[in-house]
Coordinates of C-alpha atoms in Angstrom, one line a residue:
Chain A
M1336 CA 120.2 90.5 111.0
E1337 CA 121.8 88.0 113.2
S1338 CA 122.3 91.1 115.8
V1339 CA 118.6 91.7 115.6
L1340 CA 117.3 88.0 116.7
A1341 CA 120.2 88.2 119.2
L1342 CA 118.3 90.3 121.1
R1343 CA 115.5 89.2 123.5
G1344 CA 111.8 91.8 124.5
L1345 CA 109.8 93.8 122.0
V1346 CA 111.2 94.4 118.9
L1347 CA 108.9 96.6 117.2
L1348 CA 108.8 96.5 112.9
R1349 CA 108.2 99.8 111.4
D1350 CA 106.9 99.9 107.4
S1351 CA 105.4 101.7 105.1
V1352 CA 103.4 101.8 102.0
E1353 CA 106.3 102.2 99.8
W1354 CA 108.7 99.6 101.9
E1355 CA 106.2 96.9 103.5
G1356 CA 107.6 94.8 106.2
R1357 CA 105.5 91.7 106.4
S1358 CA 108.4 89.7 103.8
L1359 CA 110.7 90.9 107.1
L1360 CA 108.5 89.7 109.3
K1361 CA 108.2 86.8 107.9
A1362 CA 112.3 86.1 107.0
L1363 CA 112.7 86.5 111.0
I1364 CA 110.3 84.1 111.8
K1365 CA 112.0 81.6 109.6
K1366 CA 115.1 82.4 111.4
A1367 CA 113.8 81.5 115.0
A1368 CA 112.1 78.8 113.6
L1369 CA 115.2 77.2 111.8
G1370 CA 116.9 78.1 115.7
G1371 CA 114.9 75.5 116.5
E1372 CA 112.2 78.2 118.6
Q1373 CA 108.3 78.3 119.7
V1374 CA 107.0 80.4 117.4
H1375 CA 103.6 82.2 118.0
I1376 CA 102.2 84.4 115.4
L1377 CA 99.2 86.2 116.1
G1378 CA 97.5 86.9 112.6
C1379 CA 95.4 89.6 112.0
E1380 CA 95.7 91.6 108.6
V1381 CA 96.1 88.5 106.4
S1382 CA 94.5 84.9 106.3
E1383 CA 96.3 82.0 107.5
E1384 CA 97.2 80.8 103.9
E1385 CA 98.5 83.6 102.7
F1386 CA 101.0 84.1 105.9
R1387 CA 102.3 80.8 105.7
A1388 CA 102.8 81.1 101.8
G1389 CA 106.4 80.5 101.4
F1390 CA 107.3 78.7 104.2
D1391 CA 108.5 74.8 103.5
S1392 CA 106.6 72.3 105.1
S1393 CA 109.1 71.6 107.8
I1394 CA 108.8 75.7 109.1
N1395 CA 105.0 75.4 109.1
S1396 CA 104.7 72.9 110.8
R1397 CA 106.1 74.2 113.9
L1398 CA 104.5 77.7 113.4
V1399 CA 101.7 78.2 116.3
Y1400 CA 98.9 80.4 114.3
Y1401 CA 96.3 82.3 115.8
D1402 CA 93.8 83.3 113.4
L1403 CA 92.0 86.5 113.7
F1404 CA 91.8 87.6 110.4
R1405 CA 88.8 85.5 109.4
D1406 CA 86.3 86.5 112.6
P1407 CA 87.9 89.3 114.7
L1408 CA 84.9 90.6 116.2
N1409 CA 82.4 87.8 115.8
W1410 CA 79.8 88.7 113.4
A1411 CA 79.5 85.7 112.4
Q1412 CA 78.3 84.2 115.4
T1413 CA 79.6 80.7 114.2
G1414 CA 81.4 80.1 117.3
E1415 CA 84.7 79.8 115.6
A1416 CA 86.0 83.2 116.4
L1417 CA 89.1 83.5 119.2
P1418 CA 87.0 84.1 122.3
G1419 CA 87.6 87.7 124.4
G1420 CA 88.2 89.5 120.8
P1421 CA 91.8 91.0 119.7
L1422 CA 92.7 91.4 123.7
G1423 CA 91.6 88.0 124.4
A1424 CA 93.6 86.2 122.0
L1425 CA 96.7 88.3 122.7
Q1426 CA 96.1 86.7 126.8
A1427 CA 95.8 84.0 125.7
M1428 CA 98.9 83.8 123.4
C1429 CA 101.0 84.3 126.5
E1430 CA 99.7 81.2 128.6
R1431 CA 99.9 78.5 126.2
T1432 CA 103.9 79.6 125.2
D1433 CA 106.0 76.7 126.5
P1434 CA 109.5 77.9 128.9
G1435 CA 112.3 78.3 126.5
P1436 CA 113.0 80.3 123.9
V1437 CA 110.0 81.6 122.2
T1438 CA 109.2 84.6 118.9
V1439 CA 106.0 85.5 119.0
A1440 CA 104.8 87.5 115.7
L1441 CA 102.4 90.4 115.7
D1442 CA 100.7 90.8 112.1
S1443 CA 100.5 93.4 113.3
L1444 CA 100.7 95.7 116.1
S1445 CA 99.2 98.5 114.5
W1446 CA 95.9 96.4 114.1
L1447 CA 96.1 96.0 117.8
L1448 CA 96.6 98.9 118.2
L1449 CA 94.0 100.4 116.7
R1450 CA 91.3 98.5 117.9
L1451 CA 92.7 98.2 121.6
P1452 CA 93.0 100.9 124.1
C1453 CA 96.9 102.1 123.8
A1454 CA 97.8 101.5 127.8
A1455 CA 95.7 97.9 127.7
L1456 CA 97.4 96.8 124.4
C1457 CA 101.0 98.1 126.2
Q1458 CA 100.0 96.6 129.2
A1459 CA 99.4 93.0 127.5
L1460 CA 102.7 93.1 125.9
C1461 CA 104.4 93.8 129.3
A1462 CA 102.6 91.2 131.3
M1463 CA 103.7 88.8 128.2
S1464 CA 107.2 88.8 129.0
R1465 CA 106.6 88.6 132.7
Q1466 CA 104.6 85.7 132.7
H1467 CA 106.7 84.0 130.6
A1468 CA 109.5 84.6 133.1
C1469 CA 107.7 83.7 135.7
R1470 CA 107.2 80.2 133.8
G1471 CA 110.7 79.8 134.3
G1472 CA 113.2 78.9 132.6
G1473 CA 115.8 81.8 132.5
P1474 CA 114.4 85.4 132.6
A1475 CA 112.2 86.8 129.6
A1476 CA 115.0 89.3 128.6
E1477 CA 116.7 86.6 127.0
Q1478 CA 114.0 84.1 126.0
L1479 CA 110.9 86.1 124.5
C1480 CA 111.3 87.8 121.4
V1481 CA 108.2 89.8 120.7
L1482 CA 108.1 90.5 116.6
G1483 CA 105.4 93.2 116.2
L1484 CA 104.7 94.9 112.8
L1485 CA 104.1 98.6 113.0
H1486 CA 102.5 100.8 109.9
R1487 CA 104.3 104.5 110.4
E1488 CA 101.8 106.5 108.8
L1489 CA 99.0 105.5 110.9
H1490 CA 99.4 106.2 114.4
G1491 CA 100.3 109.4 116.4
P1492 CA 103.6 110.4 118.4
G1493 CA 101.7 109.4 121.6
P1494 CA 100.5 105.6 120.8
M1495 CA 104.0 105.4 118.9
G1496 CA 106.1 106.5 121.8
A1497 CA 104.5 104.5 124.1
L1498 CA 105.6 101.7 122.2
S1499 CA 108.6 103.0 121.7
S1500 CA 109.4 103.3 125.2
L1501 CA 108.8 99.7 125.5
A1502 CA 110.6 98.4 123.1
Q1503 CA 114.4 96.8 123.5
A1504 CA 114.8 97.6 119.4
E1505 CA 113.5 99.4 116.5
V1506 CA 113.6 98.5 112.9
T1507 CA 112.4 101.4 110.4
L1508 CA 112.4 99.9 106.9
S1509 CA 113.1 102.3 104.5
G1510 CA 114.8 102.3 100.9
T1511 CA 116.4 103.7 98.1
A1512 CA 116.6 103.2 94.3
G1513 CA 114.6 99.9 94.5
Q1514 CA 117.0 98.6 97.5
A1515 CA 115.3 98.3 101.1
S1516 CA 117.3 99.5 104.5
A1517 CA 116.5 98.9 108.3
H1518 CA 117.7 101.6 110.1
M1519 CA 118.2 99.5 113.6
L1520 CA 118.1 101.4 117.0
R1521 CA 119.2 99.0 119.9
R1522 CA 118.7 100.1 123.7
R1523 CA 119.8 97.8 125.9
P1524 CA 119.9 97.9 129.7
R1525 CA 122.8 100.1 131.2
Q1526 CA 124.3 101.3 127.6
R1527 CA 124.0 104.3 125.6
P1528 CA 121.0 103.4 122.9
T1529 CA 123.0 102.0 119.4
L1530 CA 121.9 102.9 115.7
E1531 CA 122.9 100.9 112.7
T1532 CA 121.8 100.6 108.5
L1533 CA 121.4 97.6 107.3
W1534 CA 121.1 96.9 103.8
F1535 CA 118.9 93.8 102.8
S1536 CA 116.6 92.0 100.5
V1537 CA 114.3 89.2 101.4
L1538 CA 114.2 86.1 99.0
P1539 CA 111.6 84.3 97.3
D1540 CA 112.6 81.5 99.6
L1541 CA 112.3 84.4 102.5
S1542 CA 115.9 83.9 103.7
L1543 CA 117.7 87.3 104.1
D1544 CA 120.3 88.0 101.9
L1545 CA 122.2 91.0 103.9
Q1546 CA 124.4 93.8 101.2
G1547 CA 127.3 95.2 102.0
G1548 CA 126.3 99.1 101.9
P1549 CA 123.8 101.5 99.3
P1550 CA 123.4 101.0 96.0
L1551 CA 126.3 102.1 93.9
E1552 CA 123.9 103.4 90.6
S1553 CA 122.1 106.3 91.2
Q1554 CA 120.5 106.7 88.4
P1555 CA 116.7 104.9 87.4
H1556 CA 117.0 102.4 85.3
P1557 CA 115.1 103.1 82.0
D1558 CA 111.3 102.9 82.4
P1559 CA 110.5 100.2 80.2
H1560 CA 107.1 100.8 80.2
T1561 CA 107.5 104.4 78.4
P1562 CA 108.5 104.3 75.0
Q1563 CA 111.0 106.2 73.9
V1564 CA 109.5 108.8 72.3
D1565 CA 112.0 111.8 70.4
P1566 CA 110.0 115.1 71.0
A1567 CA 112.0 116.9 67.6
S1568 CA 109.7 114.8 65.2
H1569 CA 106.2 115.4 63.9
L1570 CA 106.4 119.2 64.4
T1571 CA 105.1 121.7 62.1
F1572 CA 107.9 124.2 62.4
N1573 CA 111.5 123.8 61.3
L1574 CA 114.5 122.9 63.6
H1575 CA 116.9 122.2 61.5
L1576 CA 119.7 124.4 59.5
S1577 CA 120.7 123.9 55.7
K1578 CA 124.1 124.4 54.6
R1579 CA 123.8 127.1 52.9
E1580 CA 121.9 128.7 56.3
R1581 CA 124.4 127.1 58.3
E1582 CA 127.5 129.1 56.6
A1583 CA 125.6 132.2 56.4
K1584 CA 125.0 131.9 60.6
D1585 CA 128.6 130.7 61.0
S1586 CA 130.0 133.8 58.9
L1587 CA 127.9 136.1 60.7
T1588 CA 129.6 138.9 62.9
L1589 CA 127.9 139.9 65.7
P1590 CA 127.6 143.8 66.4
F1591 CA 129.1 143.6 70.1
Q1592 CA 131.6 141.5 69.1
F1593 CA 135.0 143.3 68.5
S1594 CA 137.6 141.6 65.7
S1595 CA 140.1 143.2 64.0
E1596 CA 137.9 144.4 60.9
K1597 CA 136.0 146.5 63.1
Q1598 CA 139.0 148.0 64.5
Q1599 CA 140.5 149.1 61.0
A1600 CA 137.3 150.2 60.3
L1601 CA 137.2 152.3 63.5
L1602 CA 140.7 152.9 62.8
R1603 CA 140.4 154.4 58.8
P1604 CA 140.0 157.8 58.5
G1605 CA 135.9 157.9 57.5
P1606 CA 134.0 160.2 55.0
S1607 CA 135.1 164.0 55.9
P1608 CA 132.7 165.6 58.1
A1609 CA 131.9 168.4 55.6
T1610 CA 129.7 166.0 53.5
S1611 CA 127.3 165.6 57.0
R1612 CA 125.2 167.6 57.3
I1613 CA 122.5 168.6 59.2
F1614 CA 119.6 170.6 58.2
Y1615 CA 117.6 172.4 61.0
E1616 CA 114.6 174.5 60.4
P1617 CA 113.5 176.3 64.1
D1618 CA 109.9 176.8 64.4
A1619 CA 108.3 180.1 66.0
F1620 CA 108.9 178.8 69.9
D1621 CA 112.6 178.1 69.4
D1622 CA 114.9 180.4 71.5
L1623 CA 118.0 180.8 69.2
D1624 CA 120.6 182.3 71.4
P1625 CA 124.0 182.7 69.0
E1626 CA 126.3 182.8 71.7
D1627 CA 128.6 180.3 73.0
P1628 CA 127.1 178.7 75.9
D1629 CA 130.3 178.0 77.1
G1630 CA 131.9 181.2 76.4
D1631 CA 132.4 181.8 80.6
L1632 CA 134.2 178.4 81.2
D1633 CA 137.9 179.1 81.9
V1634 CA 139.2 176.7 79.6
Chain B
M1392 CA 86.6 100.3 80.3
F1393 CA 89.7 102.3 79.0
P1394 CA 91.8 100.1 76.8
E1395 CA 94.6 102.9 77.7
L1396 CA 94.6 102.0 80.9
N1397 CA 94.1 98.3 80.7
N1398 CA 97.6 98.2 79.2
L1399 CA 99.3 100.2 81.6
L1400 CA 97.8 97.9 84.4
N1401 CA 99.0 95.1 81.4
T1402 CA 95.6 93.7 82.2
T1403 CA 92.3 93.0 80.3
P1404 CA 89.1 91.7 81.4
D1405 CA 90.1 87.6 80.4
R1406 CA 93.1 88.2 82.1
A1407 CA 91.6 89.7 85.5
E1408 CA 93.1 88.8 88.7
Q1409 CA 91.6 87.5 91.6
G1410 CA 91.7 88.2 95.3
K1411 CA 92.9 91.5 95.0
L1412 CA 92.5 95.0 96.7
T1413 CA 92.8 97.6 94.7
L1414 CA 92.9 101.3 95.9
L1415 CA 91.6 104.3 94.3
C1416 CA 92.7 107.4 95.5
D1417 CA 91.8 110.8 94.3
A1418 CA 93.6 114.3 95.6
N1419 CA 92.3 118.2 94.1
T1420 CA 90.8 116.1 91.6
D1421 CA 87.9 113.8 90.6
G1422 CA 88.8 110.3 90.4
S1423 CA 85.4 109.0 89.7
F1424 CA 86.4 108.0 86.3
L1425 CA 88.7 105.3 87.4
V1426 CA 85.4 103.6 89.2
H1427 CA 83.8 103.5 86.0
H1428 CA 86.6 102.0 84.2
F1429 CA 86.8 99.6 86.3
L1430 CA 82.4 98.9 86.7
S1431 CA 83.0 98.3 83.3
F1432 CA 86.2 96.3 83.4
Y1433 CA 84.4 93.9 85.6
L1434 CA 81.3 93.6 83.8
K1435 CA 83.0 92.9 80.4
A1436 CA 85.2 90.4 82.4
N1437 CA 82.1 88.6 83.8
C1438 CA 82.0 89.0 87.0
K1439 CA 79.2 89.3 89.3
V1440 CA 79.7 92.7 90.9
C1441 CA 78.0 94.6 93.9
F1442 CA 78.1 97.9 93.4
V1443 CA 78.2 100.1 96.6
A1444 CA 77.3 103.3 95.1
L1445 CA 76.8 105.9 97.8
I1446 CA 78.0 109.1 95.4
Q1447 CA 75.7 109.2 92.2
S1448 CA 72.4 108.1 91.4
F1449 CA 71.8 104.3 89.0
S1450 CA 71.3 106.4 85.9
H1451 CA 74.2 108.5 86.3
Y1452 CA 76.4 105.4 86.5
N1453 CA 74.0 103.9 83.3
I1454 CA 74.9 106.5 81.2
V1455 CA 78.7 106.3 81.9
G1456 CA 78.6 102.9 81.4
Q1457 CA 76.7 103.0 77.9
K1458 CA 79.7 105.3 76.5
L1459 CA 81.9 102.6 77.9
G1460 CA 80.5 99.8 76.2
V1461 CA 78.3 98.3 79.7
S1462 CA 74.4 98.6 80.0
L1463 CA 73.9 98.6 84.2
T1464 CA 70.5 97.9 83.3
V1465 CA 70.5 95.0 81.3
A1466 CA 73.3 93.7 83.8
R1467 CA 71.1 94.3 86.9
E1468 CA 68.4 92.4 85.3
C1469 CA 70.1 89.4 84.8
G1470 CA 71.4 89.3 88.1
Q1471 CA 75.1 89.8 87.1
L1472 CA 75.4 93.6 88.7
V1473 CA 73.7 94.2 92.3
F1474 CA 73.5 97.6 93.0
L1475 CA 73.1 99.4 96.0
E1476 CA 71.7 103.1 95.5
G1477 CA 73.2 105.0 98.2
L1478 CA 70.7 108.1 97.7
K1479 CA 67.3 106.9 97.5
S1480 CA 67.5 104.3 100.0
S1481 CA 69.4 105.8 102.7
V1482 CA 65.2 107.8 102.3
D1483 CA 63.7 104.2 102.9
V1484 CA 66.1 103.2 106.1
F1485 CA 64.0 105.9 107.4
F1486 CA 59.9 104.9 106.4
R1487 CA 60.8 100.8 107.2
A1488 CA 60.0 100.0 110.6
Q1489 CA 63.2 99.5 113.1
A1490 CA 63.5 96.1 113.4
E1491 CA 64.4 94.8 109.5
P1492 CA 68.0 95.3 108.7
H1493 CA 69.0 97.7 106.0
P1494 CA 72.1 98.5 104.4
L1495 CA 72.4 101.5 105.7
Q1496 CA 70.9 101.3 109.0
F1497 CA 73.7 103.2 110.9
L1498 CA 72.0 106.6 108.9
R1499 CA 68.9 105.7 111.7
E1500 CA 71.0 105.1 114.6
A1501 CA 72.7 107.7 117.0
N1502 CA 75.6 105.5 117.9
A1503 CA 76.3 103.0 115.4
E1504 CA 79.5 101.3 116.2
N1505 CA 80.0 99.2 113.1
L1506 CA 78.6 98.6 109.7
Q1507 CA 77.6 95.0 109.9
P1508 CA 74.1 95.5 108.1
L1509 CA 76.4 96.7 105.2
Y1510 CA 78.7 93.3 105.1
E1511 CA 76.0 91.5 105.7
F1512 CA 74.3 92.9 102.6
V1513 CA 77.5 92.6 100.3
R1514 CA 77.9 89.1 101.8
E1515 CA 74.1 88.3 100.7
A1516 CA 74.9 89.7 97.3
L1517 CA 77.7 88.4 96.4
K1518 CA 77.0 84.6 97.6
P1519 CA 77.6 81.8 95.2
V1520 CA 75.0 80.4 93.2
D1521 CA 74.3 77.2 93.9
D1522 CA 73.1 75.6 91.0
G1523 CA 75.7 73.6 90.3
E1524 CA 77.2 75.7 87.7
A1525 CA 79.6 78.9 88.3
A1526 CA 77.6 81.6 86.4
W1527 CA 80.2 84.3 86.7
R1528 CA 83.5 84.5 87.1
C1529 CA 84.4 86.1 90.6
P1530 CA 82.5 88.3 92.4
V1531 CA 83.7 92.0 93.0
L1532 CA 82.7 94.4 95.1
L1533 CA 82.8 98.0 94.0
V1534 CA 82.6 101.2 96.4
D1535 CA 82.0 104.5 95.4
D1536 CA 83.4 106.0 97.8
L1537 CA 84.5 105.0 101.3
S1538 CA 85.2 108.6 102.6
V1539 CA 81.6 109.4 102.6
L1540 CA 80.9 107.3 105.0
L1541 CA 83.0 109.0 107.3
S1542 CA 80.9 112.0 106.7
L1543 CA 77.9 110.3 107.7
G1544 CA 79.5 109.8 111.7
M1545 CA 81.5 106.8 110.9
G1546 CA 84.8 106.3 112.1
A1547 CA 87.8 104.9 110.4
V1548 CA 88.2 102.0 112.1
A1549 CA 84.7 100.7 111.6
V1550 CA 85.5 101.3 108.1
L1551 CA 88.7 99.5 108.2
D1552 CA 86.7 96.7 110.4
F1553 CA 83.8 96.8 107.1
I1554 CA 86.6 96.2 104.3
H1555 CA 88.7 93.7 106.6
Y1556 CA 85.4 91.8 106.5
C1557 CA 84.7 92.1 103.0
R1558 CA 88.4 90.9 102.4
A1559 CA 87.6 88.2 104.4
T1560 CA 85.0 86.8 102.7
V1561 CA 85.1 88.1 98.7
C1562 CA 89.0 87.8 98.3
W1563 CA 90.3 85.3 100.6
E1564 CA 86.6 82.9 100.4
R1565 CA 85.7 83.9 97.3
K1566 CA 89.0 84.7 95.4
G1567 CA 87.0 87.6 94.2
N1568 CA 88.0 91.6 94.2
I1569 CA 87.5 94.8 95.9
V1570 CA 88.2 98.2 94.4
A1571 CA 87.3 101.0 96.7
L1572 CA 87.5 105.0 96.4
V1573 CA 88.7 107.0 98.8
H1574 CA 89.5 110.9 98.5
D1575 CA 92.4 111.8 99.8
S1576 CA 91.6 115.8 100.9
G1577 CA 95.5 116.4 101.6
D1578 CA 94.5 117.8 105.0
T1579 CA 96.6 116.5 107.5
E1580 CA 94.4 117.5 110.4
D1581 CA 91.7 114.8 109.2
E1582 CA 92.9 112.3 111.4
E1583 CA 90.0 109.9 110.3
N1584 CA 90.6 110.5 106.8
N1585 CA 94.2 109.6 107.0
I1586 CA 93.8 106.2 108.7
L1587 CA 91.2 105.6 106.5
L1588 CA 93.2 105.8 103.5
N1589 CA 97.1 104.4 105.2
G1590 CA 95.1 101.6 106.6
L1591 CA 94.0 100.5 103.5
S1592 CA 97.0 101.4 101.3
H1593 CA 98.9 98.8 103.2
Q1594 CA 96.2 96.3 102.6
S1595 CA 96.0 97.4 98.9
H1596 CA 97.6 95.2 95.9
L1597 CA 97.1 98.2 94.2
I1598 CA 97.2 101.5 94.4
L1599 CA 96.2 104.2 91.4
R1600 CA 96.1 107.8 93.0
A1601 CA 94.3 110.4 91.0
E1602 CA 95.9 113.9 91.5
G1603 CA 95.4 117.2 90.2
L1604 CA 98.6 119.0 88.6
A1605 CA 100.9 121.2 91.0
T1606 CA 100.6 124.0 88.3
G1607 CA 97.0 124.3 88.9
F1608 CA 94.0 123.4 86.3
C1609 CA 94.9 123.2 82.4
R1610 CA 92.7 122.6 80.0
D1611 CA 94.9 119.7 77.6
V1612 CA 96.4 118.1 80.8
H1613 CA 93.7 117.0 83.5
G1614 CA 95.5 115.5 86.1
Q1615 CA 98.1 112.8 87.0
L1616 CA 97.8 109.1 87.6
R1617 CA 100.1 107.2 89.9
I1618 CA 100.2 103.3 90.0
L1619 CA 101.6 101.4 92.7
W1620 CA 101.9 97.9 92.6
R1621 CA 102.5 96.2 96.2
T1622 CA 102.5 91.9 97.1
P1623 CA 101.6 93.0 101.1
S1624 CA 102.7 89.1 101.7
Q1625 CA 105.2 88.1 99.4
P1626 CA 108.9 89.4 99.1
T1627 CA 109.8 89.9 95.4
T1628 CA 113.2 90.1 93.8
Q1629 CA 112.9 94.2 92.8
R1630 CA 110.4 96.5 95.4
D1631 CA 107.6 97.1 94.8
W1632 CA 106.9 99.4 90.8
S1633 CA 105.4 102.5 90.7
L1634 CA 104.6 104.5 87.4
T1635 CA 103.4 107.9 86.7
Y1636 CA 101.4 109.0 84.0
Q1637 CA 99.2 112.3 83.1
Y1638 CA 95.5 112.2 81.3
K1639 CA 93.3 113.7 79.9
I1640 CA 89.7 112.5 79.7
Q1641 CA 87.6 112.8 76.8
D1642 CA 84.0 112.3 75.9
K1643 CA 84.2 108.4 75.8
S1644 CA 87.8 107.2 76.4
V1645 CA 90.9 108.6 79.1
S1646 CA 94.3 109.4 77.3
F1647 CA 97.4 108.5 79.0
F1648 CA 100.8 110.1 78.5
A1649 CA 104.2 109.9 79.9
K1650 CA 104.8 113.5 82.1
G1651 CA 105.4 116.4 79.5
M1652 CA 104.5 114.5 76.6
S1653 CA 100.8 116.1 75.8
P1654 CA 99.7 116.2 72.1
A1655 CA 98.4 119.6 72.9
V1656 CA 102.2 121.2 74.2
L1657 CA 104.5 119.5 71.6

């Protein structure tokens, strides 16, 4: 994850319903704040209280929070809503960042993408880095990091592709067997894109714990909620054999099994063929020819 | 409410959590039994319930509620239940003066952009009572169902905005709960419904998904219920917990069992 923070520019955190990305976003914010950067957060999906939960007070005091959750569309008409709606809030954020390293967190980019035209959102994101560069302090590529939380299932390939083309890095969250993984695609100027996979977990204090590789244990642990029910209990038929039945079964020879007893029985001369006779009464339609049917064969 | 479902969800009316969004979803089957469960659950938990019922009539929910041990008529009379009967009041929209706001006003407008009147109705219905003593435990909004709003011409983002404002008011400001049913048609071409379903899934703390069996209709197993617990903001030491059970709906209860363990096949 250190490699992610070393990058600047637009970073997309693509999560899904099963593998949520907000805790990773908060972990990256904590790292940025501890590193002395300014941190600005545009909160749309959860309340400020809920978002700040988990950060300790020293970090919380360093976060500049723009609340778009309470009244994003100005329905309450109290005058407390951020002016200009979602786009205005985004533009206001750009203007208020001071020169120097800045991390901007958008929670979430999906919320903005559903309510703003894709082109306007992309332009606002580009303008953000341009304005930050203009304010001095070096090229924006090194100063500004925009972390955008994106819910994969919500958008079609068009908007996702547009945002991907603007992004310097994309982190796709998934996982297996209870362990989360992040597939990171990084694009650096004049270099080939690199892809790496990291296994991680976010601890309750929002620090990142990186694991070496995928979990070794591939069996699912026994489900504590499902009682271990023996399906062979309380049956209406008998599944077990008594001792006598088992002996009789074991001593039975199968009809098509060629054992030595069978071989002896076949080799032993049986009762004379004269003792077995066939009695046949021909009926009216039979045509019995006493001649030997094979008489004309030259054998 | 169904005691077996309470056991699976590890909750009782006395210990109901607050500030949560529960998403009910059905695919290839009828998930309305979950709506009846939560309606009777929260009434028994002594919560103030605002029920936006767009699918069935009041008497339908009342009859089922009586089988589950609650009387909606009594709850409505004593103020515990605020019931918006969509089927009946949708007709009222056309016979009222246009200036008067109505929660289902969007039916009358050609280009209704949002569901603000419906949100205002919910906000008013669940307003805390100012007599100094909390009569009810916490406010609860129950919606049956949200997919019908899409059929009535609202866009997915408008419905998401409505739920957003309800979450801000009911869940965050007043520490209440929201339970909403959305149908999953399984049709990947129905983009609006998919946006609604996925958008709400990302905001939910609990997702209950009732699915028909993949093998078809069965007399003894009516479907499968997938339960997904989520924590949208907090990291947990173990990942979001998910369980799957099969169920059979009876006259007054629903029995749940592990997959393949229906008493009929053992």
